[in-house]
Amino acid sequence: MENLKKYIGEINDFPKEGIVFKDINPIYKEPKIWNQLMLPLQNLISSTKPDYIAGIESRGFISASALAFKLDIGFIPIRKPNKLPGEVIGLNYKLEYGEDRLEIQKNSFKQKSKIILIDDLLATGGTAGTAGNLIREAGGKLIGYAFLVELTELNGRKNLDSNLIIESIIKY
Ligand code: AMP
């Protein structure tokens, strides 16, 4: 997958100073390239047979919902605060500076449903770790996490459950 790196832009100091933002958007404009990147995730999902694919707002929705639609599997959105209607379960988590929060709709799936979590990129792992905990709090059986891109030097895997599947396709 090294050949796909040329389709990923790098923007310095976005969204804030010190961050080198990996811009995956050029890949989404090239269906053949996007397909190449998604194929290993499709295979992973086809072999692990989750009941649902959960995606994290907002960049995670792009690939998670595309995979769910393609593979005929239900999609569960994990969202930023105050976006989901009805009863929700939420968890706060620490960012480098400050705090954030993710929410999931209560009773939105059958208890113990097998769920795989998809996000675009694994950095420190705070977001995916929290989203995974949220799925469990809502009664789901989390089976793993999958990412298009992983920034390995940030060791985000330490914030994920190492007993589960942790897959990333392009590693920096
Ligand atoms: P983290 O919680 O640190 O693992 O951050 C993961 C989330 O933040 C993902 O949903 C990414 O969309 C976004 N993110 C964090 N760092 C970057 C980066 N360097 N480039 C692009 N997106 C990033």
Coordinates of C-alpha atoms and ligand atoms in Angstrom, one line a residue:
M1 CA 0.0 0.0 0.0
E2 CA 3.1 2.3 0.0
N3 CA 2.1 3.3 -3.5
L4 CA -1.0 5.0 -2.2
K5 CA 0.9 7.4 0.0
K6 CA 1.3 9.7 -3.0
Y7 CA -2.5 10.3 -2.9
I8 CA -2.4 11.4 0.7
G9 CA -1.7 15.1 1.2
E10 CA 0.3 16.5 4.2
I11 CA -0.7 19.9 5.5
N12 CA 1.5 21.4 8.2
D13 CA 0.0 23.1 11.3
F14 CA -3.6 22.0 10.5
P15 CA -6.0 22.2 12.4
K16 CA -3.5 23.6 14.8
E17 CA 0.2 24.3 15.2
G18 CA 2.5 21.2 15.4
I19 CA 0.0 18.8 13.7
V20 CA 0.9 17.4 10.2
F21 CA -2.6 16.7 8.9
K22 CA -2.9 13.7 6.6
D23 CA -5.4 14.6 3.9
I24 CA -7.0 11.4 2.5
N25 CA -9.6 13.3 0.4
P26 CA -7.6 12.9 -2.9
I27 CA -8.1 9.1 -2.6
Y28 CA -11.9 9.5 -2.4
K29 CA -11.8 11.2 -5.8
E30 CA -10.1 8.2 -7.5
P31 CA -12.5 5.2 -7.3
K32 CA -9.9 2.7 -8.4
I33 CA -7.4 3.9 -5.7
W34 CA -10.1 4.1 -3.0
N35 CA -11.2 0.6 -4.0
Q36 CA -7.6 -0.7 -3.6
L37 CA -7.5 0.8 -0.1
M38 CA -10.9 -0.6 0.9
L39 CA -10.3 -4.1 -0.4
P40 CA -8.4 -5.4 2.7
L41 CA -11.1 -3.9 4.9
Q42 CA -13.8 -5.5 2.9
N43 CA -12.0 -8.8 3.2
L44 CA -11.6 -8.3 7.0
I45 CA -15.3 -7.5 7.4
S46 CA -16.4 -10.4 5.2
S47 CA -14.4 -12.9 7.2
T48 CA -15.3 -11.5 10.7
K49 CA -19.0 -11.1 9.8
P50 CA -20.0 -8.3 12.2
D51 CA -23.7 -7.5 12.7
Y52 CA -22.9 -3.8 12.4
I53 CA -20.2 -1.4 11.3
A54 CA -19.8 1.7 13.5
G55 CA -18.2 4.9 12.1
I56 CA -16.9 7.9 14.0
E57 CA -18.0 11.4 13.0
S58 CA -17.1 12.8 10.7
R59 CA -14.3 11.6 8.5
G60 CA -14.8 8.1 9.7
F61 CA -18.3 8.1 8.2
I62 CA -17.0 8.2 4.7
S63 CA -15.4 4.8 4.6
A64 CA -17.5 3.2 7.3
S65 CA -20.8 3.9 5.6
A66 CA -19.4 3.0 2.1
L67 CA -18.3 -0.4 3.5
A68 CA -21.6 -1.0 5.3
F69 CA -23.5 -0.2 2.1
K70 CA -21.3 -2.3 -0.1
L71 CA -21.3 -5.3 2.2
D72 CA -25.0 -5.1 3.1
I73 CA -24.3 -4.6 6.8
G74 CA -26.0 -2.1 9.1
F75 CA -24.3 1.2 10.0
I76 CA -24.1 2.8 13.4
P77 CA -23.0 6.5 13.7
I78 CA -20.9 7.5 16.7
R79 CA -21.3 11.3 16.9
K80 CA -20.0 14.5 18.5
P81 CA -22.2 15.8 21.4
N82 CA -25.8 17.0 20.8
K83 CA -26.2 15.6 17.3
L84 CA -28.1 12.4 18.0
P85 CA -31.9 12.5 18.8
G86 CA -33.5 10.6 21.6
E87 CA -31.7 8.9 24.4
V88 CA -28.0 8.7 24.1
I89 CA -25.0 7.3 26.0
G90 CA -21.9 9.6 26.0
L91 CA -18.3 9.4 27.1
N92 CA -15.8 12.2 27.6
Y93 CA -12.2 11.8 26.7
K94 CA -9.0 13.8 26.9
L95 CA -7.4 15.4 23.9
E96 CA -3.9 16.8 23.8
Y97 CA -5.5 20.1 24.9
G98 CA -8.9 19.9 26.6
E99 CA -11.7 17.4 26.3
D100 CA -14.1 16.0 23.8
R101 CA -17.1 13.7 23.9
L102 CA -18.7 11.1 21.7
E103 CA -22.2 9.8 21.8
I104 CA -24.2 6.8 20.6
Q105 CA -28.0 6.3 20.5
K106 CA -29.3 4.1 23.4
N107 CA -31.0 0.9 22.4
S108 CA -30.1 1.3 18.7
F109 CA -29.1 -2.3 18.3
K110 CA -29.7 -5.7 19.9
Q111 CA -27.5 -6.4 23.0
K112 CA -24.3 -8.4 22.3
S113 CA -24.4 -7.5 18.6
K114 CA -21.0 -8.0 17.0
I115 CA -19.7 -4.5 16.0
I116 CA -16.5 -3.4 14.2
L117 CA -15.4 0.1 14.5
I118 CA -14.0 2.1 11.5
D119 CA -12.2 5.4 11.4
D120 CA -10.1 7.2 8.8
L121 CA -7.0 7.5 10.9
L122 CA -5.5 6.2 14.1
A123 CA -3.3 8.9 15.8
T124 CA -3.2 8.8 19.7
G125 CA -6.0 6.3 19.8
G126 CA -8.1 8.5 22.2
T127 CA -11.0 8.8 19.7
A128 CA -11.2 5.1 18.7
G129 CA -10.6 3.9 22.2
T130 CA -13.5 6.0 23.5
A131 CA -15.8 5.0 20.6
G132 CA -15.0 1.3 21.4
N133 CA -15.8 1.8 25.1
L134 CA -19.1 3.5 24.1
I135 CA -20.1 0.5 21.9
R136 CA -19.5 -1.7 24.9
E137 CA -21.4 0.5 27.3
A138 CA -24.3 0.4 24.9
G139 CA -24.2 -3.4 25.1
G140 CA -22.4 -4.2 21.9
K141 CA -19.8 -6.9 21.5
L142 CA -16.9 -4.9 20.0
I143 CA -14.8 -7.2 17.8
G144 CA -12.2 -4.8 16.5
Y145 CA -11.0 -1.5 15.1
A146 CA -9.9 -0.7 11.5
F147 CA -8.3 2.4 10.0
L148 CA -7.3 3.5 6.6
V149 CA -4.2 5.2 8.0
E150 CA -2.1 4.8 11.2
L151 CA 0.5 7.2 12.6
T152 CA 2.5 4.4 14.2
E153 CA 4.9 6.7 16.2
L154 CA 2.0 8.0 18.3
N155 CA 1.4 4.4 19.5
G156 CA -2.4 4.8 19.5
R157 CA -2.8 1.0 19.8
K158 CA -2.0 1.4 23.5
N159 CA -5.5 3.0 23.9
L160 CA -7.2 0.2 22.2
D161 CA -8.1 -3.3 23.4
S162 CA -5.2 -5.4 22.3
N163 CA -7.3 -8.6 22.5
L164 CA -9.3 -7.5 19.5
I165 CA -8.6 -7.0 15.8
I166 CA -6.6 -3.8 15.2
E167 CA -6.1 -3.3 11.4
S168 CA -4.7 -0.4 9.5
I169 CA -3.9 -0.3 5.8
I170 CA -1.4 2.6 5.3
K171 CA 1.2 3.0 8.0
Y172 CA 3.4 6.0 8.6
Ligands
AMP1 P1 -6.7 10.3 17.9 O1 -7.9 10.3 18.8 O2 -5.5 11.1 18.3 O3 -6.3 8.9 17.5 O4 -7.2 11.0 16.6 C1 -7.9 10.4 15.6 C2 -9.0 11.3 15.0 O5 -8.5 12.6 14.7 C3 -9.4 10.7 13.6 O6 -10.8 10.7 13.6 C4 -8.7 11.6 12.6 O7 -9.7 12.0 11.6 C5 -8.2 12.8 13.4 N1 -6.8 13.0 13.2 C6 -5.9 13.0 14.2 N2 -4.7 13.3 13.8 C7 -4.7 13.5 12.5 C8 -3.8 13.8 11.5 N3 -2.5 14.0 11.7 N4 -4.2 13.9 10.2 C9 -5.6 13.7 9.9 N5 -6.5 13.4 10.8 C10 -6.1 13.3 12.1

